[in-house]
Tab-separated table of N, CA and C and ligand atoms in Angstrom:
chain	number	residue	atom	x	y	z
A	1	UNK	N	0.859	-1.202	0.002
A	1	UNK	CA	-0.007	0.009	-0.002
A	1	UNK	C	0.885	1.249	0.005
A	2	UNK	N	0.468	2.213	-0.766
A	2	UNK	CA	1.178	3.480	-0.733
A	2	UNK	C	0.191	4.558	-0.272
A	3	UNK	N	0.700	5.521	0.399
A	3	UNK	CA	-0.148	6.593	0.884
A	3	UNK	C	0.094	7.845	0.070
A	4	UNK	N	-0.681	8.880	0.312
A	4	UNK	CA	-0.552	10.110	-0.459
A	4	UNK	C	0.746	10.822	-0.131
A	5	UNK	N	1.223	10.655	1.086
A	5	UNK	CA	2.515	11.234	1.406
A	5	UNK	C	3.527	10.099	1.424
A	6	UNK	N	4.317	10.047	0.385
A	6	UNK	CA	5.248	8.945	0.242
A	6	UNK	C	6.650	9.453	0.496
A	7	UNK	N	7.231	9.056	1.615
A	7	UNK	CA	8.593	9.408	1.874
A	7	UNK	C	9.463	8.164	1.784
A	8	UNK	N	10.700	8.402	1.309
A	8	UNK	CA	11.656	7.346	1.092
A	8	UNK	C	12.961	7.747	1.706
A	9	UNK	N	13.672	6.797	2.276
A	9	UNK	CA	15.047	7.056	2.736
A	9	UNK	C	15.960	6.860	1.521
A	10	UNK	N	16.345	8.012	0.925
A	10	UNK	CA	17.134	7.911	-0.304
A	10	UNK	C	18.525	7.317	-0.027
A	11	UNK	N	19.060	7.550	1.180
A	11	UNK	CA	20.402	7.053	1.486
A	11	UNK	C	20.387	5.525	1.537
A	12	UNK	N	19.363	5.014	2.183
A	12	UNK	CA	19.235	3.548	2.256
A	12	UNK	C	18.959	2.955	0.891
A	13	UNK	N	18.081	3.630	0.122
A	13	UNK	CA	17.748	3.167	-1.213
A	13	UNK	C	19.000	3.031	-2.081
A	14	UNK	N	19.867	4.088	-1.993
A	14	UNK	CA	21.087	4.097	-2.804
A	14	UNK	C	22.088	3.063	-2.293
A	15	UNK	N	22.175	2.916	-0.993
A	15	UNK	CA	23.133	1.975	-0.416
A	15	UNK	C	22.777	0.547	-0.805
A	16	UNK	N	21.493	0.237	-0.760
A	16	UNK	CA	21.069	-1.142	-1.014
A	16	UNK	C	20.736	-1.388	-2.478
A	17	UNK	N	20.694	-0.317	-3.283
A	17	UNK	CA	20.303	-0.486	-4.683
A	17	UNK	C	18.871	-0.925	-4.845
A	18	UNK	N	18.037	-0.495	-3.931
A	18	UNK	CA	16.642	-0.896	-3.947
A	18	UNK	C	15.798	-0.015	-4.861
A	19	UNK	N	14.613	-0.514	-5.145
A	19	UNK	CA	13.646	0.259	-5.923
A	19	UNK	C	12.327	0.291	-5.169
A	20	UNK	N	11.707	1.456	-5.172
A	20	UNK	CA	10.391	1.597	-4.557
A	20	UNK	C	9.381	2.020	-5.620
A	21	UNK	N	8.162	1.563	-5.442
A	21	UNK	CA	7.085	1.942	-6.356
A	21	UNK	C	5.938	2.542	-5.567
A	22	UNK	N	5.168	3.374	-6.216
A	22	UNK	CA	3.992	3.894	-5.571
A	22	UNK	C	3.036	4.497	-6.572
A	23	UNK	N	1.915	4.889	-6.062
A	23	UNK	CA	0.883	5.545	-6.862
A	23	UNK	C	0.301	6.677	-6.040
A	24	UNK	N	-0.207	7.665	-6.734
A	24	UNK	CA	-0.901	8.739	-6.043
A	24	UNK	C	-1.974	9.276	-6.977
A	25	UNK	N	-3.078	9.716	-6.414
A	25	UNK	CA	-4.123	10.300	-7.271
A	25	UNK	C	-3.609	11.575	-7.931
A	26	UNK	N	-3.925	11.706	-9.192
A	26	UNK	CA	-3.502	12.907	-9.932
A	26	UNK	C	-3.995	14.188	-9.249
A	27	UNK	N	-5.187	14.075	-8.635
A	27	UNK	CA	-5.781	15.237	-7.989
A	27	UNK	C	-4.907	15.787	-6.864
A	28	UNK	N	-3.983	14.957	-6.338
A	28	UNK	CA	-3.134	15.416	-5.237
A	28	UNK	C	-2.047	16.376	-5.718
A	29	UNK	N	-1.841	16.466	-7.034
A	29	UNK	CA	-0.728	17.275	-7.553
A	29	UNK	C	-1.232	18.684	-7.912
A	30	UNK	N	-1.487	19.486	-6.897
A	30	UNK	CA	-2.171	20.744	-7.135
A	30	UNK	C	-1.302	21.726	-7.910
A	31	UNK	N	0.014	21.703	-7.701
A	31	UNK	CA	0.878	22.613	-8.442
A	31	UNK	C	0.860	22.279	-9.925
A	32	UNK	N	0.891	20.969	-10.229
A	32	UNK	CA	0.869	20.517	-11.605
A	32	UNK	C	-0.422	20.911	-12.314
A	33	UNK	N	-1.537	20.825	-11.567
A	33	UNK	CA	-2.849	20.994	-12.195
A	33	UNK	C	-3.301	22.453	-12.273
A	34	UNK	N	-2.524	23.317	-11.648
A	34	UNK	CA	-2.892	24.726	-11.661
A	34	UNK	C	-3.006	25.245	-13.097
A	35	UNK	N	-4.162	25.778	-13.448
A	35	UNK	CA	-4.345	26.326	-14.790
A	35	UNK	C	-4.707	25.311	-15.840
A	36	UNK	N	-4.782	24.040	-15.468
A	36	UNK	CA	-5.158	23.011	-16.442
A	36	UNK	C	-6.658	22.734	-16.348
A	37	UNK	N	-7.210	22.110	-17.405
A	37	UNK	CA	-8.642	21.765	-17.352
A	37	UNK	C	-8.938	20.759	-16.251
A	38	UNK	N	-10.210	20.594	-15.963
A	38	UNK	CA	-10.618	19.591	-14.963
A	38	UNK	C	-10.145	18.222	-15.440
A	39	UNK	N	-9.549	17.461	-14.509
A	39	UNK	CA	-8.957	16.189	-14.867
A	39	UNK	C	-9.909	15.051	-14.520
A	40	UNK	N	-9.855	14.017	-15.355
A	40	UNK	CA	-10.535	12.775	-15.009
A	40	UNK	C	-9.821	12.165	-13.787
A	41	UNK	N	-10.492	11.235	-13.151
A	41	UNK	CA	-9.855	10.561	-12.021
A	41	UNK	C	-8.725	9.680	-12.548
A	42	UNK	N	-7.504	10.027	-12.197
A	42	UNK	CA	-6.348	9.319	-12.735
A	42	UNK	C	-5.376	9.028	-11.604
A	43	UNK	N	-4.532	8.079	-11.879
A	43	UNK	CA	-3.499	7.726	-10.910
A	43	UNK	C	-2.132	7.983	-11.555
A	44	UNK	N	-1.257	8.564	-10.784
A	44	UNK	CA	0.112	8.755	-11.239
A	44	UNK	C	0.960	7.632	-10.636
A	45	UNK	N	1.644	6.925	-11.487
A	45	UNK	CA	2.501	5.841	-11.009
A	45	UNK	C	3.945	6.277	-11.019
A	46	UNK	N	4.701	5.829	-10.016
A	46	UNK	CA	6.102	6.214	-9.992
A	46	UNK	C	6.969	5.067	-9.486
A	47	UNK	N	8.246	5.138	-9.832
A	47	UNK	CA	9.215	4.227	-9.234
A	47	UNK	C	10.477	5.028	-8.968
A	48	UNK	N	11.185	4.613	-7.949
A	48	UNK	CA	12.426	5.305	-7.565
A	48	UNK	C	13.477	4.236	-7.307
A	49	UNK	N	14.560	4.303	-8.094
A	49	UNK	CA	15.611	3.308	-7.999
A	49	UNK	C	16.851	3.964	-7.410
A	50	UNK	N	17.422	3.325	-6.394
A	50	UNK	CA	18.648	3.839	-5.785
A	50	UNK	C	19.843	3.129	-6.348
A	51	UNK	N	20.984	3.790	-6.242
A	51	UNK	CA	22.181	3.258	-6.884
A	51	UNK	C	23.421	3.911	-6.252
A	52	UNK	N	24.464	3.111	-6.058
A	52	UNK	CA	25.747	3.682	-5.648
A	52	UNK	C	26.783	3.212	-6.655
A	53	UNK	N	27.509	4.141	-7.262
A	53	UNK	CA	28.474	3.712	-8.285
A	53	UNK	C	29.814	3.354	-7.660
A	54	UNK	N	30.765	2.960	-8.525
A	54	UNK	CA	32.040	2.456	-7.995
A	54	UNK	C	32.842	3.547	-7.309
A	55	UNK	N	32.487	4.829	-7.567
A	55	UNK	CA	33.173	5.928	-6.896
A	55	UNK	C	32.501	6.310	-5.578
A	56	UNK	N	31.446	5.596	-5.267
A	56	UNK	CA	30.718	5.908	-4.044
A	56	UNK	C	29.705	7.040	-4.208
A	57	UNK	N	29.503	7.466	-5.436
A	57	UNK	CA	28.476	8.486	-5.657
A	57	UNK	C	27.121	7.816	-5.676
A	58	UNK	N	26.163	8.532	-5.072
A	58	UNK	CA	24.848	7.944	-4.929
A	58	UNK	C	23.851	8.637	-5.845
A	59	UNK	N	22.990	7.832	-6.419
A	59	UNK	CA	22.022	8.342	-7.386
A	59	UNK	C	20.637	7.794	-7.109
A	60	UNK	N	19.645	8.537	-7.543
A	60	UNK	CA	18.299	7.979	-7.625
A	60	UNK	C	17.781	8.217	-9.030
A	61	UNK	N	17.047	7.250	-9.550
A	61	UNK	CA	16.407	7.393	-10.856
A	61	UNK	C	14.910	7.344	-10.652
A	62	UNK	N	14.281	8.439	-10.987
A	62	UNK	CA	12.807	8.525	-10.838
A	62	UNK	C	12.176	8.274	-12.199
A	63	UNK	N	11.153	7.427	-12.178
A	63	UNK	CA	10.314	7.282	-13.372
A	63	UNK	C	8.872	7.513	-12.927
A	64	UNK	N	8.123	8.213	-13.765
A	64	UNK	CA	6.722	8.444	-13.434
A	64	UNK	C	5.900	8.509	-14.709
A	65	UNK	N	4.648	8.089	-14.600
A	65	UNK	CA	3.727	8.159	-15.727
A	65	UNK	C	2.442	8.785	-15.258
A	66	UNK	N	1.888	9.623	-16.107
A	66	UNK	CA	0.584	10.222	-15.824
A	66	UNK	C	-0.100	10.533	-17.129
A	67	UNK	N	-1.418	10.527	-17.100
A	67	UNK	CA	-2.212	10.901	-18.251
A	67	UNK	C	-2.928	12.195	-17.877
A	68	UNK	N	-2.630	13.234	-18.607
A	68	UNK	CA	-3.117	14.559	-18.224
A	68	UNK	C	-4.051	15.104	-19.320
A	69	UNK	N	-5.178	15.661	-18.875
A	69	UNK	CA	-6.087	16.313	-19.820
A	69	UNK	C	-5.587	17.716	-20.098
A	70	UNK	N	-5.430	18.035	-21.367
A	70	UNK	CA	-4.967	19.359	-21.740
A	70	UNK	C	-5.894	19.913	-22.816
A	71	UNK	N	-5.861	21.222	-22.983
A	71	UNK	CA	-6.641	21.822	-24.061
A	71	UNK	C	-5.674	22.153	-25.192
A	72	UNK	N	-5.971	21.606	-26.359
A	72	UNK	CA	-5.125	21.839	-27.531
A	72	UNK	C	-5.192	23.328	-27.901
A	73	UNK	N	-4.024	23.931	-28.013
A	73	UNK	CA	-3.985	25.376	-28.290
A	73	UNK	C	-4.220	25.696	-29.750
A	74	UNK	N	-4.381	24.666	-30.569
A	74	UNK	CA	-4.636	24.901	-31.997
A	74	UNK	C	-6.145	24.788	-32.268
A	75	UNK	N	-6.762	23.684	-31.786
A	75	UNK	CA	-8.186	23.495	-32.106
A	75	UNK	C	-9.077	23.678	-30.866
A	76	UNK	N	-8.461	23.907	-29.696
A	76	UNK	CA	-9.164	24.158	-28.456
A	76	UNK	C	-9.999	23.012	-27.947
A	77	UNK	N	-9.738	21.797	-28.461
A	77	UNK	CA	-10.416	20.628	-27.904
A	77	UNK	C	-9.531	19.995	-26.868
A	78	UNK	N	-10.189	19.316	-25.924
A	78	UNK	CA	-9.440	18.650	-24.867
A	78	UNK	C	-8.823	17.370	-25.432
A	79	UNK	N	-7.635	17.051	-24.942
A	79	UNK	CA	-7.024	15.760	-25.299
A	79	UNK	C	-6.187	15.258	-24.136
A	80	UNK	N	-5.952	13.973	-24.179
A	80	UNK	CA	-5.186	13.321	-23.127
A	80	UNK	C	-3.728	13.208	-23.553
A	81	UNK	N	-2.838	13.663	-22.729
A	81	UNK	CA	-1.419	13.531	-23.025
A	81	UNK	C	-0.823	12.516	-22.059
A	82	UNK	N	-0.228	11.488	-22.606
A	82	UNK	CA	0.453	10.516	-21.756
A	82	UNK	C	1.856	11.049	-21.483
A	83	UNK	N	2.128	11.386	-20.240
A	83	UNK	CA	3.445	11.898	-19.861
A	83	UNK	C	4.255	10.784	-19.244
A	84	UNK	N	5.484	10.677	-19.679
A	84	UNK	CA	6.423	9.706	-19.112
A	84	UNK	C	7.688	10.469	-18.786
A	85	UNK	N	8.111	10.412	-17.564
A	85	UNK	CA	9.357	11.101	-17.229
A	85	UNK	C	10.340	10.102	-16.633
A	86	UNK	N	11.602	10.402	-16.882
A	86	UNK	CA	12.662	9.621	-16.256
A	86	UNK	C	13.798	10.585	-15.953
A	87	UNK	N	14.267	10.561	-14.738
A	87	UNK	CA	15.268	11.534	-14.344
A	87	UNK	C	16.257	10.861	-13.381
A	88	UNK	N	17.529	10.959	-13.694
A	88	UNK	CA	18.562	10.399	-12.822
A	88	UNK	C	19.236	11.552	-12.114
A	89	UNK	N	19.202	11.492	-10.823
A	89	UNK	CA	19.719	12.608	-9.998
A	89	UNK	C	20.781	12.101	-9.053
A	90	UNK	N	21.804	12.915	-8.908
A	90	UNK	CA	22.845	12.593	-7.942
A	90	UNK	C	22.438	13.118	-6.579
A	91	UNK	N	22.607	12.259	-5.580
A	91	UNK	CA	22.231	12.657	-4.212
A	91	UNK	C	23.393	13.438	-3.585
A	92	UNK	N	23.078	14.567	-2.997
A	92	UNK	CA	24.060	15.305	-2.222
A	92	UNK	C	23.482	15.523	-0.827
A	93	UNK	N	24.387	15.923	0.108
A	93	UNK	CA	23.969	16.001	1.506
A	93	UNK	C	23.296	17.309	1.855
A	94	UNK	N	23.721	18.376	1.192
A	94	UNK	CA	23.213	19.708	1.560
A	94	UNK	C	22.954	20.555	0.324
A	95	UNK	N	22.125	21.559	0.505
A	95	UNK	CA	21.876	22.539	-0.555
A	95	UNK	C	23.188	23.210	-0.993
A	96	UNK	N	24.051	23.455	-0.007
A	96	UNK	CA	25.313	24.167	-0.296
A	96	UNK	C	26.140	23.404	-1.305
A	97	UNK	N	26.098	22.078	-1.216
A	97	UNK	CA	26.844	21.253	-2.146
A	97	UNK	C	26.373	21.474	-3.572
A	98	UNK	N	25.046	21.633	-3.750
A	98	UNK	CA	24.489	21.851	-5.077
A	98	UNK	C	25.018	23.158	-5.636
A	99	UNK	N	25.000	24.209	-4.783
A	99	UNK	CA	25.420	25.506	-5.252
A	99	UNK	C	26.844	25.490	-5.767
A	100	UNK	N	27.771	24.898	-5.020
A	100	UNK	CA	29.158	24.910	-5.457
A	100	UNK	C	29.327	24.098	-6.714
A	101	UNK	N	28.652	22.949	-6.775
A	101	UNK	CA	28.809	22.100	-7.951
A	101	UNK	C	28.333	22.782	-9.207
A	102	UNK	N	27.315	23.631	-9.065
A	102	UNK	CA	26.763	24.250	-10.263
A	102	UNK	C	27.673	25.337	-10.824
A	103	UNK	N	28.670	25.760	-10.025
A	103	UNK	CA	29.644	26.714	-10.545
A	103	UNK	C	30.463	26.035	-11.640
A	104	UNK	N	30.579	24.753	-11.544
A	104	UNK	CA	31.409	24.008	-12.493
A	104	UNK	C	30.549	23.609	-13.678
A	105	UNK	N	30.615	24.401	-14.723
A	105	UNK	CA	29.771	24.129	-15.895
A	105	UNK	C	30.587	23.487	-17.004
A	106	UNK	N	31.754	22.944	-16.642
A	106	UNK	CA	32.573	22.332	-17.675
A	106	UNK	C	31.967	21.039	-18.203
A	107	UNK	N	31.195	20.406	-17.372
A	107	UNK	CA	30.673	19.106	-17.739
A	107	UNK	C	29.158	19.188	-17.941
A	108	UNK	N	28.736	19.352	-19.193
A	108	UNK	CA	27.296	19.470	-19.443
A	108	UNK	C	26.554	18.163	-19.174
A	109	UNK	N	27.280	17.047	-19.119
A	109	UNK	CA	26.654	15.763	-18.904
A	109	UNK	C	26.466	15.440	-17.429
A	110	UNK	N	27.008	16.303	-16.579
A	110	UNK	CA	26.880	16.060	-15.154
A	110	UNK	C	25.393	15.964	-14.784
A	111	UNK	N	25.033	14.949	-13.983
A	111	UNK	CA	23.634	14.797	-13.647
A	111	UNK	C	23.157	15.921	-12.748
A	112	UNK	N	21.873	16.182	-12.803
A	112	UNK	CA	21.278	17.120	-11.848
A	112	UNK	C	21.421	16.545	-10.461
A	113	UNK	N	21.365	17.429	-9.482
A	113	UNK	CA	21.569	16.988	-8.105
A	113	UNK	C	20.337	17.293	-7.282
A	114	UNK	N	20.213	16.502	-6.250
A	114	UNK	CA	19.090	16.712	-5.341
A	114	UNK	C	19.574	16.376	-3.940
A	115	UNK	N	19.066	17.076	-2.960
A	115	UNK	CA	19.472	16.812	-1.587
A	115	UNK	C	18.738	15.559	-1.081
A	116	UNK	N	19.510	14.571	-0.712
A	116	UNK	CA	18.915	13.345	-0.189
A	116	UNK	C	18.381	13.531	1.210
A	117	UNK	N	17.573	12.567	1.636
A	117	UNK	CA	16.960	12.662	2.954
A	117	UNK	C	16.518	11.279	3.403
A	118	UNK	N	16.446	11.135	4.709
A	118	UNK	CA	15.822	9.938	5.254
A	118	UNK	C	14.330	9.945	5.021
A	119	UNK	N	13.799	11.123	4.837
A	119	UNK	CA	12.353	11.287	4.638
A	119	UNK	C	12.102	12.076	3.343
A	120	UNK	N	12.648	11.564	2.285
A	120	UNK	CA	12.576	12.251	0.999
A	120	UNK	C	11.153	12.214	0.464
A	121	UNK	N	10.653	13.382	0.065
A	121	UNK	CA	9.274	13.523	-0.412
A	121	UNK	C	9.241	13.153	-1.908
A	122	UNK	N	8.922	11.908	-2.180
A	122	UNK	CA	8.961	11.440	-3.578
A	122	UNK	C	7.935	12.186	-4.423
A	123	UNK	N	6.752	12.405	-3.881
A	123	UNK	CA	5.693	13.007	-4.690
A	123	UNK	C	6.023	14.441	-5.100
A	124	UNK	N	6.761	15.153	-4.264
A	124	UNK	CA	7.175	16.525	-4.654
A	124	UNK	C	8.108	16.450	-5.859
A	125	UNK	N	8.999	15.449	-5.864
A	125	UNK	CA	9.907	15.297	-6.981
A	125	UNK	C	9.134	14.838	-8.229
A	126	UNK	N	8.198	13.915	-8.043
A	126	UNK	CA	7.365	13.478	-9.163
A	126	UNK	C	6.656	14.680	-9.778
A	127	UNK	N	6.110	15.509	-8.906
A	127	UNK	CA	5.360	16.675	-9.396
A	127	UNK	C	6.294	17.640	-10.140
A	128	UNK	N	7.476	17.898	-9.574
A	128	UNK	CA	8.431	18.788	-10.265
A	128	UNK	C	8.756	18.259	-11.665
A	129	UNK	N	9.001	16.948	-11.754
A	129	UNK	CA	9.420	16.371	-13.043
A	129	UNK	C	8.276	16.412	-14.037
A	130	UNK	N	7.055	16.172	-13.564
A	130	UNK	CA	5.889	16.196	-14.474
A	130	UNK	C	5.657	17.627	-14.960
A	131	UNK	N	5.830	18.613	-14.080
A	131	UNK	CA	5.669	20.003	-14.483
A	131	UNK	C	6.691	20.361	-15.573
A	132	UNK	N	7.927	19.895	-15.392
A	132	UNK	CA	8.956	20.170	-16.389
A	132	UNK	C	8.621	19.515	-17.724
A	133	UNK	N	7.932	18.372	-17.677
A	133	UNK	CA	7.638	17.620	-18.895
A	133	UNK	C	6.388	18.117	-19.619
A	134	UNK	N	5.589	18.927	-18.929
A	134	UNK	CA	4.384	19.447	-19.592
A	134	UNK	C	4.777	20.335	-20.768
A	135	UNK	N	4.101	20.165	-21.896
A	135	UNK	CA	4.423	21.062	-23.013
A	135	UNK	C	4.014	22.483	-22.701
A	136	UNK	N	4.833	23.432	-23.116
A	136	UNK	CA	4.548	24.844	-22.882
A	136	UNK	C	3.288	25.250	-23.646
A	137	UNK	N	3.174	24.785	-24.868
A	137	UNK	CA	1.975	25.028	-25.661
A	137	UNK	C	1.411	23.672	-26.069
A	138	UNK	N	0.441	23.138	-25.299
A	138	UNK	CA	-0.060	21.794	-25.605
A	138	UNK	C	-0.825	21.790	-26.935
A	139	UNK	N	-0.520	20.817	-27.759
A	139	UNK	CA	-1.191	20.676	-29.058
A	139	UNK	C	-1.307	19.217	-29.427
A	140	UNK	N	-2.395	18.875	-30.111
A	140	UNK	CA	-2.462	17.581	-30.771
A	140	UNK	C	-1.301	17.490	-31.753
A	141	UNK	N	-0.794	16.299	-31.998
A	141	UNK	CA	0.147	16.149	-33.092
A	141	UNK	C	-0.597	16.439	-34.407
A	142	UNK	N	-1.792	15.855	-34.511
A	142	UNK	CA	-2.671	16.166	-35.638
A	142	UNK	C	-4.043	16.414	-35.050
A	143	UNK	N	-4.543	17.600	-35.216
A	143	UNK	CA	-5.844	17.907	-34.650
A	143	UNK	C	-6.912	17.107	-35.398
A	144	UNK	N	-7.802	16.452	-34.636
A	144	UNK	CA	-8.786	15.585	-35.298
A	144	UNK	C	-9.821	16.361	-36.112
A	145	UNK	N	-10.084	17.594	-35.718
A	145	UNK	CA	-11.201	18.286	-36.370
A	145	UNK	C	-10.785	19.683	-36.823
A	146	UNK	N	-9.550	19.784	-37.296
A	146	UNK	CA	-9.056	21.100	-37.680
A	146	UNK	C	-9.649	21.487	-39.035
A	147	UNK	N	-10.188	22.687	-39.150
A	147	UNK	CA	-10.695	23.132	-40.450
A	147	UNK	C	-9.588	23.110	-41.494
A	148	UNK	N	-9.899	22.801	-42.712
A	148	UNK	CA	-8.931	22.624	-43.804
A	148	UNK	C	-8.060	23.869	-43.987
A	149	UNK	N	-8.676	25.040	-43.977
A	149	UNK	CA	-7.919	26.245	-44.278
A	149	UNK	C	-6.840	26.477	-43.238
A	150	UNK	N	-7.102	26.016	-41.996
A	150	UNK	CA	-6.089	26.180	-40.950
A	150	UNK	C	-4.911	25.242	-41.189
A	151	UNK	N	-5.189	23.991	-41.553
A	151	UNK	CA	-4.076	23.049	-41.775
A	151	UNK	C	-3.231	23.507	-42.948
A	152	UNK	N	-3.868	24.079	-43.950
A	152	UNK	CA	-3.133	24.515	-45.153
A	152	UNK	C	-2.195	25.644	-44.828
A	153	UNK	N	-2.539	26.456	-43.820
A	153	UNK	CA	-1.734	27.641	-43.552
A	153	UNK	C	-0.585	27.322	-42.583
A	154	UNK	N	-0.425	26.058	-42.254
A	154	UNK	CA	0.578	25.725	-41.222
A	154	UNK	C	1.851	25.168	-41.797
A	155	UNK	N	2.158	25.520	-43.038
A	155	UNK	CA	3.313	24.955	-43.695
A	155	UNK	C	4.627	25.179	-42.974
A	156	UNK	N	4.741	26.248	-42.196
A	156	UNK	CA	6.024	26.525	-41.576
A	156	UNK	C	6.107	26.016	-40.142
A	157	UNK	N	5.066	25.363	-39.685
A	157	UNK	CA	5.049	24.862	-38.320
A	157	UNK	C	5.997	23.670	-38.225
A	158	UNK	N	7.051	23.759	-37.389
A	158	UNK	CA	7.994	22.643	-37.310
A	158	UNK	C	7.337	21.385	-36.768
A	159	UNK	N	6.250	21.530	-36.024
A	159	UNK	CA	5.586	20.356	-35.471
A	159	UNK	C	4.464	19.872	-36.375
A	160	UNK	N	4.518	20.213	-37.620
A	160	UNK	CA	3.399	19.856	-38.484
A	160	UNK	C	3.358	18.334	-38.731
A	161	UNK	N	2.174	17.818	-39.023
A	161	UNK	CA	2.053	16.373	-39.231
A	161	UNK	C	2.757	15.942	-40.503
A	162	UNK	N	3.097	14.656	-40.571
A	162	UNK	CA	3.750	14.131	-41.745
A	162	UNK	C	2.734	14.155	-42.909
A	163	UNK	N	3.211	14.130	-44.150
A	163	UNK	CA	2.296	14.103	-45.289
A	163	UNK	C	1.360	12.913	-45.227
A	164	UNK	N	1.827	11.823	-44.667
A	164	UNK	CA	0.983	10.619	-44.596
A	164	UNK	C	-0.182	10.854	-43.630
A	165	UNK	N	0.116	11.486	-42.531
A	165	UNK	CA	-0.950	11.774	-41.582
A	165	UNK	C	-1.959	12.728	-42.189
A	166	UNK	N	-1.490	13.683	-42.978
A	166	UNK	CA	-2.398	14.628	-43.626
A	166	UNK	C	-3.282	13.890	-44.618
A	167	UNK	N	-2.660	12.978	-45.384
A	167	UNK	CA	-3.438	12.167	-46.357
A	167	UNK	C	-4.516	11.367	-45.646
A	168	UNK	N	-4.129	10.783	-44.534
A	168	UNK	CA	-5.102	9.988	-43.784
A	168	UNK	C	-6.282	10.837	-43.351
A	169	UNK	N	-5.973	12.074	-42.938
A	169	UNK	CA	-7.046	12.993	-42.524
A	169	UNK	C	-7.960	13.290	-43.715
A	170	UNK	N	-7.370	13.523	-44.881
A	170	UNK	CA	-8.167	13.871	-46.054
A	170	UNK	C	-9.076	12.716	-46.442
A	171	UNK	N	-8.560	11.484	-46.302
A	171	UNK	CA	-9.324	10.313	-46.729
A	171	UNK	C	-10.568	10.119	-45.850
A	172	UNK	N	-10.491	10.641	-44.630
A	172	UNK	CA	-11.620	10.435	-43.716
A	172	UNK	C	-12.877	11.138	-44.177
A	173	UNK	N	-12.707	12.174	-44.983
A	173	UNK	CA	-13.879	12.975	-45.396
A	173	UNK	C	-14.722	12.291	-46.479
B	1	ZN	ZN1	-5.989	20.111	-31.598
């Protein structure tokens, strides 16, 4: 059983290389849902894997999935976006450690860091990662009911549908 407040001992998780799983109702993520349409009853699933590498550096890898109702900014219809996030974070002991490490920008591949805790709030991290993964301008890949004149004028849109998808749309009529 998992509860709405899920805390994990990240140090123990990393030391033992364990993985934890949990679920939480989407409705619990109020920061994520701010400004979004009313959501269907959904569950957000997550897993957190701990790891210690050969140098003794400790990491956690968070994975989470959620299905979010968004309003398409092109056709203004609601659609469901399946969000999947995966983030590997290096555990550090204090906020101060993060600050000094970030001065070193020589290594762009350096993992993001997070302060570990015996009572690490997994859901806060899940929520942060889902917020980061939300599209800034949510749109269907191909709007199901877009008027023809609008699709024709979108030639320069880098996210435009493939010619095959457009053909498929035309054939539906
Ligand atoms: Zn649309």
